[in-house]
PQR file of N, CA, C, O and H, with PARSE charges and radii, in Angstrom:
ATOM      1  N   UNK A   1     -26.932 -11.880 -15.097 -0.4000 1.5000
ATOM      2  CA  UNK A   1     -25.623 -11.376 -14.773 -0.0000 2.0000
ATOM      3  C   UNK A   1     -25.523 -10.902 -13.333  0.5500 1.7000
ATOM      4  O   UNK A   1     -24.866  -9.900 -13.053 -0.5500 1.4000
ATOM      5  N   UNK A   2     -26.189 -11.634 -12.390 -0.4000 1.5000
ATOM      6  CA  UNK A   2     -26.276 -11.204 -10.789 -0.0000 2.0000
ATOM      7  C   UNK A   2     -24.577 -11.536 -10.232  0.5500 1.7000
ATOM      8  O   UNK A   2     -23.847 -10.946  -9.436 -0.5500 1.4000
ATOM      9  H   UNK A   2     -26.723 -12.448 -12.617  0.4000 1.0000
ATOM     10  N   UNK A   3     -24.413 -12.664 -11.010 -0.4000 1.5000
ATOM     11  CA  UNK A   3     -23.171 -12.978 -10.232 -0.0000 2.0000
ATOM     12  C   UNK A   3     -21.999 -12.148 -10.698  0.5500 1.7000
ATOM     13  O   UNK A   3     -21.081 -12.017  -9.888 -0.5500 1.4000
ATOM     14  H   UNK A   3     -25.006 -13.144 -11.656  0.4000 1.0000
ATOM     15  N   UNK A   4     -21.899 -11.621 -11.767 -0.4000 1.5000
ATOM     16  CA  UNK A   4     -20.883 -10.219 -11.646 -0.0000 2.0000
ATOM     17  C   UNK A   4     -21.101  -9.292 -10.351  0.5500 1.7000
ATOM     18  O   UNK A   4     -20.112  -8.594 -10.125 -0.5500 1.4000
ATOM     19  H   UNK A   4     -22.644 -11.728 -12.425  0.4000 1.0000
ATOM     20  N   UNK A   5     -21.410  -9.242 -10.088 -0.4000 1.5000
ATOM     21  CA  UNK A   5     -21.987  -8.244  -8.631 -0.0000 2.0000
ATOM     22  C   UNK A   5     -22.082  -8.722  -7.568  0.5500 1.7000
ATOM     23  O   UNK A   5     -22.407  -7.954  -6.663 -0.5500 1.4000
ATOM     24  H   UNK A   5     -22.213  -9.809 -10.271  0.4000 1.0000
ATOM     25  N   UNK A   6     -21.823 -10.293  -7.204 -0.4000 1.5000
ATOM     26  CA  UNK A   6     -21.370 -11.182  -6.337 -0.0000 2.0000
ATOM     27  C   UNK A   6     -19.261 -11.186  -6.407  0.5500 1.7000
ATOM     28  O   UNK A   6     -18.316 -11.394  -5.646 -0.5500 1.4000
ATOM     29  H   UNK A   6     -21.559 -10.917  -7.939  0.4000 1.0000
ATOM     30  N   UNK A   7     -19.484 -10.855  -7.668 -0.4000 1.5000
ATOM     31  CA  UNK A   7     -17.961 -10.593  -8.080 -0.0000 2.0000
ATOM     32  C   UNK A   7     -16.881  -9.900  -7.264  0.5500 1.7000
ATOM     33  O   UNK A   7     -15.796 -10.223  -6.781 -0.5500 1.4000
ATOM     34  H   UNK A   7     -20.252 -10.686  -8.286  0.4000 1.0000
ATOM     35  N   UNK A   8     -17.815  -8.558  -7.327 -0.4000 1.5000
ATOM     36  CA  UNK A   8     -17.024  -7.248  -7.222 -0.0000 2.0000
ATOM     37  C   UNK A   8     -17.352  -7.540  -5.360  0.5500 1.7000
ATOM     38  O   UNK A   8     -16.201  -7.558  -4.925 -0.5500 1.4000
ATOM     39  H   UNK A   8     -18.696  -8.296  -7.720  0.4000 1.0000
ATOM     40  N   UNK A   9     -17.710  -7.624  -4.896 -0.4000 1.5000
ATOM     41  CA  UNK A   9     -18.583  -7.959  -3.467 -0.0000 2.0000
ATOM     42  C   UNK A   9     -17.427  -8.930  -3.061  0.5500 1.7000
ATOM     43  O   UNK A   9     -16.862  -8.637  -2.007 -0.5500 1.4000
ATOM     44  H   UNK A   9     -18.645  -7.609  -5.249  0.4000 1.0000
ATOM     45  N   UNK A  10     -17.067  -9.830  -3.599 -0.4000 1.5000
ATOM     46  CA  UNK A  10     -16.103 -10.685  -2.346 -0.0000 2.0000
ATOM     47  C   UNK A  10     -14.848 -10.316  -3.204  0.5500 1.7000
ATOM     48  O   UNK A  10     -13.970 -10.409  -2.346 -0.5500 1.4000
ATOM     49  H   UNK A  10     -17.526 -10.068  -4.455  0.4000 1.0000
ATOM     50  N   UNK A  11     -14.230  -9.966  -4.329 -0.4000 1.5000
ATOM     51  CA  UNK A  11     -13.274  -8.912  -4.343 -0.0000 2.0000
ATOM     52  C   UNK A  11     -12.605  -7.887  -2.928  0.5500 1.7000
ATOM     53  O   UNK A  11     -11.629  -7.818  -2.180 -0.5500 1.4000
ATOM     54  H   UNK A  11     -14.943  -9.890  -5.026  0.4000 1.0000
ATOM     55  N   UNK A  12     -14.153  -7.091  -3.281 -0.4000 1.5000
ATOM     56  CA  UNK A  12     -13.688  -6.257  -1.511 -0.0000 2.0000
ATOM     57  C   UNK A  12     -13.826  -6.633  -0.580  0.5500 1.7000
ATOM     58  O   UNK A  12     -13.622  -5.901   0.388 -0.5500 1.4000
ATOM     59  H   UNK A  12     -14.945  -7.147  -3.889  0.4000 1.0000
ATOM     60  N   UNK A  13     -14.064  -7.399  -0.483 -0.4000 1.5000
ATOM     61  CA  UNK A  13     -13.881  -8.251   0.616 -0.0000 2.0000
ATOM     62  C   UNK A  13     -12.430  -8.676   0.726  0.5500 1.7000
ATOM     63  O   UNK A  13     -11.768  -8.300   1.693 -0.5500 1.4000
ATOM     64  H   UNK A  13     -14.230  -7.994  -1.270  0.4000 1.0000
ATOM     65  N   UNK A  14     -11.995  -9.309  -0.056 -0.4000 1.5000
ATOM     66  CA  UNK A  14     -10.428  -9.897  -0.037 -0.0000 2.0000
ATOM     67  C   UNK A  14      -9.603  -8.644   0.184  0.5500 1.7000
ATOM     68  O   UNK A  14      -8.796  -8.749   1.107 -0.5500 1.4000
ATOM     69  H   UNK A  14     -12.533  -9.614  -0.842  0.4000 1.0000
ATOM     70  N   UNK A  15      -9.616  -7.848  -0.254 -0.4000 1.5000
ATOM     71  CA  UNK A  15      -9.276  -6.143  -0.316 -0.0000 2.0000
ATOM     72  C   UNK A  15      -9.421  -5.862   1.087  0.5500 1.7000
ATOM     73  O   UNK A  15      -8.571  -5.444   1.872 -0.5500 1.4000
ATOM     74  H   UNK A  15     -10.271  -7.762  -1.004  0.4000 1.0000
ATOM     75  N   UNK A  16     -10.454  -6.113   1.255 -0.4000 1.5000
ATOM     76  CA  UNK A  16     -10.248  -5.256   2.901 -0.0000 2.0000
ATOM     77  C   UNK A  16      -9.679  -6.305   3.907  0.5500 1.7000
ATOM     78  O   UNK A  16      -9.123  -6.066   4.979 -0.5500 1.4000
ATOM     79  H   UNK A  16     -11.145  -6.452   0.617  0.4000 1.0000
ATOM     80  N   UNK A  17      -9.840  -7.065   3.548 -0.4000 1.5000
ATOM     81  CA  UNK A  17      -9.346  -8.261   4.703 -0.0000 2.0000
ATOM     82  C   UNK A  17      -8.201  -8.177   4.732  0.5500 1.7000
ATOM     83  O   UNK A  17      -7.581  -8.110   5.794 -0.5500 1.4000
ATOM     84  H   UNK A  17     -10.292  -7.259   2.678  0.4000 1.0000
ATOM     85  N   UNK A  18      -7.540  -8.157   3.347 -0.4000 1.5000
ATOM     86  CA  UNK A  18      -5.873  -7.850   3.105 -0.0000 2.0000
ATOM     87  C   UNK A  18      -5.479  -6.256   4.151  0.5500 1.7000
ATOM     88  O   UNK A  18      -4.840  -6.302   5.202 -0.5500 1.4000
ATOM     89  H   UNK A  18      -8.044  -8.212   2.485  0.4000 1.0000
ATOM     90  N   UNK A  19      -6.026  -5.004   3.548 -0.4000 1.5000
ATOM     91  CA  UNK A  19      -5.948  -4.237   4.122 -0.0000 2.0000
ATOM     92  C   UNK A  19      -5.838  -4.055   5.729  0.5500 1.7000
ATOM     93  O   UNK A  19      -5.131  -3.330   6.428 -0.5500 1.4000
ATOM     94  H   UNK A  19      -6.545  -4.966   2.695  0.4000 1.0000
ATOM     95  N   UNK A  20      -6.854  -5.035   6.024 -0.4000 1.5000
ATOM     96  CA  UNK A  20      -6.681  -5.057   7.689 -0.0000 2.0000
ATOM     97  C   UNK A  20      -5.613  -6.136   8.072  0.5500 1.7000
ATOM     98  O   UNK A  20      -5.348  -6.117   9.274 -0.5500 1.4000
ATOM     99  H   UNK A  20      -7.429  -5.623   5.455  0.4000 1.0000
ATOM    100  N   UNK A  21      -5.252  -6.636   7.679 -0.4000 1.5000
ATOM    101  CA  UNK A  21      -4.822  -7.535   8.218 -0.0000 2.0000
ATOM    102  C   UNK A  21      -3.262  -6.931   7.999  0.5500 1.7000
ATOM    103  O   UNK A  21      -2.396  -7.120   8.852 -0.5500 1.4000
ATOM    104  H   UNK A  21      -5.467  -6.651   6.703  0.4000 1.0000
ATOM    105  N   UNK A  22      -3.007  -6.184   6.761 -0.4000 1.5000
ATOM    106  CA  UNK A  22      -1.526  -6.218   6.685 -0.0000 2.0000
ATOM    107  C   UNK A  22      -1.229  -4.437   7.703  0.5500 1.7000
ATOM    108  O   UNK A  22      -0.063  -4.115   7.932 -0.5500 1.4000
ATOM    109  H   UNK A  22      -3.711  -6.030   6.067  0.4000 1.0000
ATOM    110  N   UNK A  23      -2.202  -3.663   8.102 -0.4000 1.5000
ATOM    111  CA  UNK A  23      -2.316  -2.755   8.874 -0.0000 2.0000
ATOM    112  C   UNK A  23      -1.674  -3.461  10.348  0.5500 1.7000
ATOM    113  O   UNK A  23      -0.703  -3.136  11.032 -0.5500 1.4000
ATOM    114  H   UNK A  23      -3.149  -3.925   7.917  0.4000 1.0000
ATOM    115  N   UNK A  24      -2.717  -4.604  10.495 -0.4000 1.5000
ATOM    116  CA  UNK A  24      -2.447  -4.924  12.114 -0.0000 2.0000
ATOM    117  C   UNK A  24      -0.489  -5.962  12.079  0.5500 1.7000
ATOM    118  O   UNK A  24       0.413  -5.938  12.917 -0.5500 1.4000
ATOM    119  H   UNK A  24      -3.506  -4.868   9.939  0.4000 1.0000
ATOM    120  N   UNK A  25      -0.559  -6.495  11.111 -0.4000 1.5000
ATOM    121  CA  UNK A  25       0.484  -7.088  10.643 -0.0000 2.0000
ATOM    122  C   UNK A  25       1.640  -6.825  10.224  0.5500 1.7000
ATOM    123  O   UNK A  25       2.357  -7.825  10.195 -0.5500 1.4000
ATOM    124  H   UNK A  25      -1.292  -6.515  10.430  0.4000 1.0000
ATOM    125  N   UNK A  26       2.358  -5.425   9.717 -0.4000 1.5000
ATOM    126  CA  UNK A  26       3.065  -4.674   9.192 -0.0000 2.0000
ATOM    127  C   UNK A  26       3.345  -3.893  10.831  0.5500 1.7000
ATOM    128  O   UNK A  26       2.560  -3.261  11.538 -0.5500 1.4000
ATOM    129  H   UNK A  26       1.775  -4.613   9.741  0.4000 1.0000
ATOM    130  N   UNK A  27       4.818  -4.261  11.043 -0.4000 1.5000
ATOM    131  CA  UNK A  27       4.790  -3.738  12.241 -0.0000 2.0000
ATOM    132  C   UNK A  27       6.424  -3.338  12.296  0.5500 1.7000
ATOM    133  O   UNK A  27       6.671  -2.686  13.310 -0.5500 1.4000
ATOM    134  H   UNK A  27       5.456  -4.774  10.469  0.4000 1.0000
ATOM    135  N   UNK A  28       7.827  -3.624  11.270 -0.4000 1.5000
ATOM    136  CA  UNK A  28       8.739  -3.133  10.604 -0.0000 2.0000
ATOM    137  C   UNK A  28       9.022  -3.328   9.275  0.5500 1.7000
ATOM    138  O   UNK A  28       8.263  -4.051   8.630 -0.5500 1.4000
ATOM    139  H   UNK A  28       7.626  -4.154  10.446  0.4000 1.0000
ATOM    140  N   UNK A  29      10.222  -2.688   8.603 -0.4000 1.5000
ATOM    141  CA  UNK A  29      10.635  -2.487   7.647 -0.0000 2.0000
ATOM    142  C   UNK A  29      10.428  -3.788   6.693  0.5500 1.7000
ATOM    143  O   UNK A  29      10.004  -3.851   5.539 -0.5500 1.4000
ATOM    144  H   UNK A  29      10.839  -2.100   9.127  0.4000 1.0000
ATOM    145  N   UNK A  30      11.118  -5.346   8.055 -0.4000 1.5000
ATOM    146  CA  UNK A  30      11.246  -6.075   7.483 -0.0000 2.0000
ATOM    147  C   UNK A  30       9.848  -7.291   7.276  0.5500 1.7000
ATOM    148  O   UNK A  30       9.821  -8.207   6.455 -0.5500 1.4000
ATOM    149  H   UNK A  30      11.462  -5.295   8.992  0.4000 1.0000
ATOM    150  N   UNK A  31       8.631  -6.891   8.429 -0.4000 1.5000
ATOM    151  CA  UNK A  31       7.875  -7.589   7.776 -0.0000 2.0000
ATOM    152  C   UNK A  31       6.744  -6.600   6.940  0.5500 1.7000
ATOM    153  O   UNK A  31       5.526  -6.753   6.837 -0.5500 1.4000
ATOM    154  H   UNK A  31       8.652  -6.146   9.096  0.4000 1.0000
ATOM    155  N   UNK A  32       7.339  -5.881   6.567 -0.4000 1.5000
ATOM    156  CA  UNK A  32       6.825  -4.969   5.096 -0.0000 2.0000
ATOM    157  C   UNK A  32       7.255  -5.429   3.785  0.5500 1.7000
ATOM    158  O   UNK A  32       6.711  -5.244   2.696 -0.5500 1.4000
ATOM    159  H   UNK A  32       8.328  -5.756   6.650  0.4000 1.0000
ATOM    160  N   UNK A  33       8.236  -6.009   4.044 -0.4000 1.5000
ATOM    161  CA  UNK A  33       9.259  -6.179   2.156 -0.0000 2.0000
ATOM    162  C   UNK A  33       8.677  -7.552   2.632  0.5500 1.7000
ATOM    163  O   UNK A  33       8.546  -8.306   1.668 -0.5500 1.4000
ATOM    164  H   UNK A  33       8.679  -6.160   4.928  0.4000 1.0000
ATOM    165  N   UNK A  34       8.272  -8.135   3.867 -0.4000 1.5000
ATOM    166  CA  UNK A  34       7.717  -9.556   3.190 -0.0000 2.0000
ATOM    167  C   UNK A  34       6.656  -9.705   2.537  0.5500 1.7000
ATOM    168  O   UNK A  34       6.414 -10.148   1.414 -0.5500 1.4000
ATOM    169  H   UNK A  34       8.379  -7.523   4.650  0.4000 1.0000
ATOM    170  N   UNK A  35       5.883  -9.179   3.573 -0.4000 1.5000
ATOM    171  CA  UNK A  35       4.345  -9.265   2.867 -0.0000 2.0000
ATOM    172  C   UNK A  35       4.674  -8.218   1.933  0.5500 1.7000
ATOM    173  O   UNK A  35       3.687  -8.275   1.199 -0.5500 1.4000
ATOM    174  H   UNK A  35       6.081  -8.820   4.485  0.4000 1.0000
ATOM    175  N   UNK A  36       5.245  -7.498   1.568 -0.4000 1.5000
ATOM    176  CA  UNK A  36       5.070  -7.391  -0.297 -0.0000 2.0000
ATOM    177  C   UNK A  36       5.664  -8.561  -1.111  0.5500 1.7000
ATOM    178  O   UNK A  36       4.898  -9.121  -1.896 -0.5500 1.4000
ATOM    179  H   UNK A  36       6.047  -7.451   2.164  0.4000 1.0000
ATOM    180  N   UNK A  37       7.032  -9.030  -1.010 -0.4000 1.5000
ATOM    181  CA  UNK A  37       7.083 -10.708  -1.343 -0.0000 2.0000
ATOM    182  C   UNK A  37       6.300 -11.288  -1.638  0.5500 1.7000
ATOM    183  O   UNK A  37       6.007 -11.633  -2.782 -0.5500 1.4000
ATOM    184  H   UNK A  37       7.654  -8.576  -0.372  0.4000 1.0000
ATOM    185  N   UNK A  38       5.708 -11.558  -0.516 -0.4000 1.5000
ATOM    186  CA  UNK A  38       4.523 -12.596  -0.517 -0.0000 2.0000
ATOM    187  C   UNK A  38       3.328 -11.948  -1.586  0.5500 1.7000
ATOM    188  O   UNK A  38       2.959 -12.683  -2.502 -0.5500 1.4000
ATOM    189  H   UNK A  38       5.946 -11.277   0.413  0.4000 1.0000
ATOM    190  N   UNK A  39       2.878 -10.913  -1.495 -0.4000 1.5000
ATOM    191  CA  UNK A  39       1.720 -10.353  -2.666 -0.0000 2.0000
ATOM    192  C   UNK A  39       2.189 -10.137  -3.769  0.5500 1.7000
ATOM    193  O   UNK A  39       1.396 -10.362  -4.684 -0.5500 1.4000
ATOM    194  H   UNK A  39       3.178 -10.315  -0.752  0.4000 1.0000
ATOM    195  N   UNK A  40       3.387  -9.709  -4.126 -0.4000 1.5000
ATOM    196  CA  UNK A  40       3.845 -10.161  -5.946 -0.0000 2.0000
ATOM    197  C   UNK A  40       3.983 -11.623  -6.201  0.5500 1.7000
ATOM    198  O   UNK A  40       3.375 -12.170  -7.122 -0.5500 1.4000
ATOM    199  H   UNK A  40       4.031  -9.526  -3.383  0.4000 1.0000
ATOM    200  N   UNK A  41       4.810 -12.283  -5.357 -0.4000 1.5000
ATOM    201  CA  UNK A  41       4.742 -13.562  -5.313 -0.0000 2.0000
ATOM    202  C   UNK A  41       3.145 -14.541  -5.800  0.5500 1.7000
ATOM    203  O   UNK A  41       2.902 -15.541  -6.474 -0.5500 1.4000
ATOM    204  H   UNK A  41       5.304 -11.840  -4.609  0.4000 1.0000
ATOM    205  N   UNK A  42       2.641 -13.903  -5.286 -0.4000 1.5000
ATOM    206  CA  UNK A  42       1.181 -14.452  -5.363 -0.0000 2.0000
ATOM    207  C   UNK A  42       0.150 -13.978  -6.896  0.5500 1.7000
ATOM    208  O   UNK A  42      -0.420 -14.602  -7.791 -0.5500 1.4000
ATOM    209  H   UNK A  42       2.839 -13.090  -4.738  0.4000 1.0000
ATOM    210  N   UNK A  43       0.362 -12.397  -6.492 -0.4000 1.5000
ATOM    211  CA  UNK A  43      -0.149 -11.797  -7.519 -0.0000 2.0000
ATOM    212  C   UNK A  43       0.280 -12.077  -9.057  0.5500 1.7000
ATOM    213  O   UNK A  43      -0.414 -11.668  -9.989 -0.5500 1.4000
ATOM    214  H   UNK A  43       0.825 -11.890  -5.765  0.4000 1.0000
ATOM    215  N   UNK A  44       1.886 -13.057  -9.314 -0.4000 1.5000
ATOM    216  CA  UNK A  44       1.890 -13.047 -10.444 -0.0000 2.0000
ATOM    217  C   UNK A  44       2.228 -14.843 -10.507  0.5500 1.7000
ATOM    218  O   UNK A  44       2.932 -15.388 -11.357 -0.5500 1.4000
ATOM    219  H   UNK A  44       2.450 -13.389  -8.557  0.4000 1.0000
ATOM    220  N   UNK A  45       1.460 -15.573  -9.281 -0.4000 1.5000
ATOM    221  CA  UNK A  45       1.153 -16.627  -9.908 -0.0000 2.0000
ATOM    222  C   UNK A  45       2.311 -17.750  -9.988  0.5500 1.7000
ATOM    223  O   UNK A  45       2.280 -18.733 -10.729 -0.5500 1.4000
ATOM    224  H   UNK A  45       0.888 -15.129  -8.590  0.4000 1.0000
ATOM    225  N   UNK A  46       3.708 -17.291  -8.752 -0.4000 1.5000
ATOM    226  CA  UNK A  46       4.577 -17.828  -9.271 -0.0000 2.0000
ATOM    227  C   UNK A  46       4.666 -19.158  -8.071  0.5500 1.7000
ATOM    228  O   UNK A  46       5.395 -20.135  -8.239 -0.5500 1.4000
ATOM    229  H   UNK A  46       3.732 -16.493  -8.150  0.4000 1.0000
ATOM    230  N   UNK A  47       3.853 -18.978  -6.966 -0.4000 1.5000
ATOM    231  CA  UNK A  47       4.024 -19.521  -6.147 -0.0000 2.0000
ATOM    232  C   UNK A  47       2.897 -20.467  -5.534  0.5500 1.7000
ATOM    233  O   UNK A  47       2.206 -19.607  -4.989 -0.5500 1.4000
ATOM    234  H   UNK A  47       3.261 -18.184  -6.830  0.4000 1.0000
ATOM    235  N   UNK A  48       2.168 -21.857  -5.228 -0.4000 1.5000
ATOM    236  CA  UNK A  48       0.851 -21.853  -5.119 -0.0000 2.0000
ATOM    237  C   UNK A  48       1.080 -21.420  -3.560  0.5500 1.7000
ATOM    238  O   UNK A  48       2.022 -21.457  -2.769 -0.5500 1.4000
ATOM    239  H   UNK A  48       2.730 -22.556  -5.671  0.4000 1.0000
ATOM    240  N   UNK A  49      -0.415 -20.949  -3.539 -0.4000 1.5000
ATOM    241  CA  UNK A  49      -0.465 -19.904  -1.868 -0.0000 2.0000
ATOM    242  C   UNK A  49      -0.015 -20.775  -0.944  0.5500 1.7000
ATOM    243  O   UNK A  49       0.944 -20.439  -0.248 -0.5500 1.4000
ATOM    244  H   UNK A  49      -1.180 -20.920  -4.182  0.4000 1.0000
ATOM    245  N   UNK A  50      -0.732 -22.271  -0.743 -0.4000 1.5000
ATOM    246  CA  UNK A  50      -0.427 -23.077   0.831 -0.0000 2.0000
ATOM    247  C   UNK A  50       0.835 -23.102   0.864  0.5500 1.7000
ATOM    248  O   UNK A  50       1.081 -23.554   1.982 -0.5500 1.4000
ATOM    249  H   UNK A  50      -1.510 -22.544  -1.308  0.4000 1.0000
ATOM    250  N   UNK A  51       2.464 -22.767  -0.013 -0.4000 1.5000
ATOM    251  CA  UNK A  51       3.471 -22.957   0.273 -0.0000 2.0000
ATOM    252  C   UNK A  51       3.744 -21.545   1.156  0.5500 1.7000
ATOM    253  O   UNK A  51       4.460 -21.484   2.156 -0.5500 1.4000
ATOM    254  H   UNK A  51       2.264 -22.400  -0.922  0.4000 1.0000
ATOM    255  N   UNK A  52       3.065 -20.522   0.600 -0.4000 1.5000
ATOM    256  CA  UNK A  52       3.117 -19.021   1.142 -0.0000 2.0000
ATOM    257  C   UNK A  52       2.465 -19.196   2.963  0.5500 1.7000
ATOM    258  O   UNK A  52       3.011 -18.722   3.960 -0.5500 1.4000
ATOM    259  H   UNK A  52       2.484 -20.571  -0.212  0.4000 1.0000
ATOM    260  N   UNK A  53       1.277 -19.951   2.922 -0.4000 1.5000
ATOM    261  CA  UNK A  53       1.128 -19.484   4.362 -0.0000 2.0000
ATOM    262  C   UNK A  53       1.728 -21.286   4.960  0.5500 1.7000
ATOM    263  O   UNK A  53       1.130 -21.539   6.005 -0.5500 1.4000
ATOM    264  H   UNK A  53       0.834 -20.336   2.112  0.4000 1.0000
ATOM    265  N   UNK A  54       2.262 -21.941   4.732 -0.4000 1.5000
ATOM    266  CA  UNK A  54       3.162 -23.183   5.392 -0.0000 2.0000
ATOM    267  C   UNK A  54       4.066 -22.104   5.793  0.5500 1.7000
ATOM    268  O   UNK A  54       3.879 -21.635   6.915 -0.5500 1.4000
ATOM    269  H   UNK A  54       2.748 -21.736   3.883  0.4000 1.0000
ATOM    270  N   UNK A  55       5.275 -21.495   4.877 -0.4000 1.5000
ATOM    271  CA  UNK A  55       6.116 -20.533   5.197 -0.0000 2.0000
ATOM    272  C   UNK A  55       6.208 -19.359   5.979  0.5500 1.7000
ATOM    273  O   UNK A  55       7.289 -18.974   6.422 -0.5500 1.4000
ATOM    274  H   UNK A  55       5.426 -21.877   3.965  0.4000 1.0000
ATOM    275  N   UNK A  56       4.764 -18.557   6.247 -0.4000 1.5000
ATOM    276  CA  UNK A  56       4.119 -17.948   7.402 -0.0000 2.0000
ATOM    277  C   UNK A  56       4.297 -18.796   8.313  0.5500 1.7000
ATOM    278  O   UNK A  56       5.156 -18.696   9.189 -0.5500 1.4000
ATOM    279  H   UNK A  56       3.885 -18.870   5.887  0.4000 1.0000
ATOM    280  N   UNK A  57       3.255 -19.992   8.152 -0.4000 1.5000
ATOM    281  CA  UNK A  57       3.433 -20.436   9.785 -0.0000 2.0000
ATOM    282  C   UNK A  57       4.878 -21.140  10.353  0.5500 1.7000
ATOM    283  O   UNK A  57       4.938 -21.409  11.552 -0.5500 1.4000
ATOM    284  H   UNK A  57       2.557 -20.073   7.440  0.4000 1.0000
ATOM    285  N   UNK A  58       5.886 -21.395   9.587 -0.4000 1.5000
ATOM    286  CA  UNK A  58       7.154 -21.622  10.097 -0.0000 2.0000
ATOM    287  C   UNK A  58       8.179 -20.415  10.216  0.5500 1.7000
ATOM    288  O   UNK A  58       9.240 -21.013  10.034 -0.5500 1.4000
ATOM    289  H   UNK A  58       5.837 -21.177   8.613  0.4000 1.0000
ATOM    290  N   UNK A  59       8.279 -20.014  10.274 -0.4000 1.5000
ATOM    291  CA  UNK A  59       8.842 -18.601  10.199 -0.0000 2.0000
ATOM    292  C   UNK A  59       9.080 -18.100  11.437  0.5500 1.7000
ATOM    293  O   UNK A  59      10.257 -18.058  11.798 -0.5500 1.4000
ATOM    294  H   UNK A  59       7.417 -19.529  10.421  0.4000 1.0000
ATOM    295  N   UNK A  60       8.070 -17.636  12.313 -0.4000 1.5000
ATOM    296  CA  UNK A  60       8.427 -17.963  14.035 -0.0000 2.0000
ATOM    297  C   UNK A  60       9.117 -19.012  14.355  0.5500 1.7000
ATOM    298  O   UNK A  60      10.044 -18.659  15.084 -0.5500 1.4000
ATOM    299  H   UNK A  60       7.115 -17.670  12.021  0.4000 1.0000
ATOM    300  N   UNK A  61       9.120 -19.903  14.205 -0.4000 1.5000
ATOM    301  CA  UNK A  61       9.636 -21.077  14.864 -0.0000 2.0000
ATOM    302  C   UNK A  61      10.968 -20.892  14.342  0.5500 1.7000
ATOM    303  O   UNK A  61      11.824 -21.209  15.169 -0.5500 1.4000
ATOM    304  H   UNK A  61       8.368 -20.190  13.612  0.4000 1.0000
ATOM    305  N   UNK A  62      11.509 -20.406  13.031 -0.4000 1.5000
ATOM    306  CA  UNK A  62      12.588 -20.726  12.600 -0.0000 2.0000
ATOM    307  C   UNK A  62      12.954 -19.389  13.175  0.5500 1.7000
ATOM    308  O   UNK A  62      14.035 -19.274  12.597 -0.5500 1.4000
ATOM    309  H   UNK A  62      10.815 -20.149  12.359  0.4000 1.0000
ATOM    310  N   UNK A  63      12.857 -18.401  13.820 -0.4000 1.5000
ATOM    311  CA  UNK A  63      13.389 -17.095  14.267 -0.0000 2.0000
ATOM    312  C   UNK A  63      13.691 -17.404  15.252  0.5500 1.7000
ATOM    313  O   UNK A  63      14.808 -17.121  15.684 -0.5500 1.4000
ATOM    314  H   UNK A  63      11.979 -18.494  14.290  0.4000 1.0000
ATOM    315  N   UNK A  64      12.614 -18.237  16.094 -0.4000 1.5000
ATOM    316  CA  UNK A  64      13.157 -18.462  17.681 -0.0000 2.0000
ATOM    317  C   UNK A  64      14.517 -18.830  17.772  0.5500 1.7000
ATOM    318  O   UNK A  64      15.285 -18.207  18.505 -0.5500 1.4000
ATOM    319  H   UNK A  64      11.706 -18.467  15.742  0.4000 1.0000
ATOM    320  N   UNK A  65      14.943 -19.964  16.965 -0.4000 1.5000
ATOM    321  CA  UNK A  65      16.045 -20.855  16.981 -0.0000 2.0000
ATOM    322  C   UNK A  65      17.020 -20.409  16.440  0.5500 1.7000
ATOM    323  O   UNK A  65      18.093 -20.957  16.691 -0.5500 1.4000
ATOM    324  H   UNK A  65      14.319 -20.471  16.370  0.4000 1.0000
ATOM    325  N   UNK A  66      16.990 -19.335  15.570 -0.4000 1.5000
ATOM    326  CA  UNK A  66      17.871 -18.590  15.043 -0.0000 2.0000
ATOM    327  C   UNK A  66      18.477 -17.642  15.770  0.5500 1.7000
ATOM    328  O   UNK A  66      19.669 -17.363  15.637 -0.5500 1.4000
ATOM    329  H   UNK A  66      16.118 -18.890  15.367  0.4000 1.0000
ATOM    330  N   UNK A  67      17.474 -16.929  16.816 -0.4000 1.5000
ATOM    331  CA  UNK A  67      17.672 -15.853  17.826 -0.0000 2.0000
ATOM    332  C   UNK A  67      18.390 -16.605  18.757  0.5500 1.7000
ATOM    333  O   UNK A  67      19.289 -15.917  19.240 -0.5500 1.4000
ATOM    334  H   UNK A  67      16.506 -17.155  16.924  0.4000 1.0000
ATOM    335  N   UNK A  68      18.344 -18.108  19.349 -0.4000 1.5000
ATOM    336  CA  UNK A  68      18.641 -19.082  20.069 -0.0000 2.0000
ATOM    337  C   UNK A  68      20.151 -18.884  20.179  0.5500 1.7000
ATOM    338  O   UNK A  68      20.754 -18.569  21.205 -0.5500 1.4000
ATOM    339  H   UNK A  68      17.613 -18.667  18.957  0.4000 1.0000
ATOM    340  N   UNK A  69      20.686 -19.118  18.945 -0.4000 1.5000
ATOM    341  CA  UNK A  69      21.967 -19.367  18.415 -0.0000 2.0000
ATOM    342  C   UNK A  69      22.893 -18.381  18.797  0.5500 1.7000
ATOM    343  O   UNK A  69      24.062 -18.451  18.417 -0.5500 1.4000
ATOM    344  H   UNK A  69      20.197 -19.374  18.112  0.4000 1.0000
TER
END
């Protein structure tokens, strides 16, 4: 049973990576209610992830052009 304990080990890992990342990332109101979006979204399975970060990475691009307007 070693690999239960390989388990819990890249668990926190994902945990902290999340943690840091949504620290350096969370920077207003509104990309707060996303990335919570995005983690219920995920967390209950409704979405597969590569559509979640395709939609990350277009998202700038679609602001620029929006701000454009």
């Amino acid at each position: 049973h070693a690999l239960n304990g390989i388990k819990v080990v890249v668990a926190a890992l994902v945990m902290y990576s999340t943690y840091t990342m949504a620290k350096s990332g969370i920077k207003n109101i509104a990309t707060a209610i996303i990335f919570l979006a995005a983690m219920v979204v995920l967390a209950l399975d409704l979405v597969n992830p590569i559509l979640i970060i395709l939609a990350a990475a277009a998202g700038p691009k679609l602001r620029a052009r929006v701000s454009r307007i």
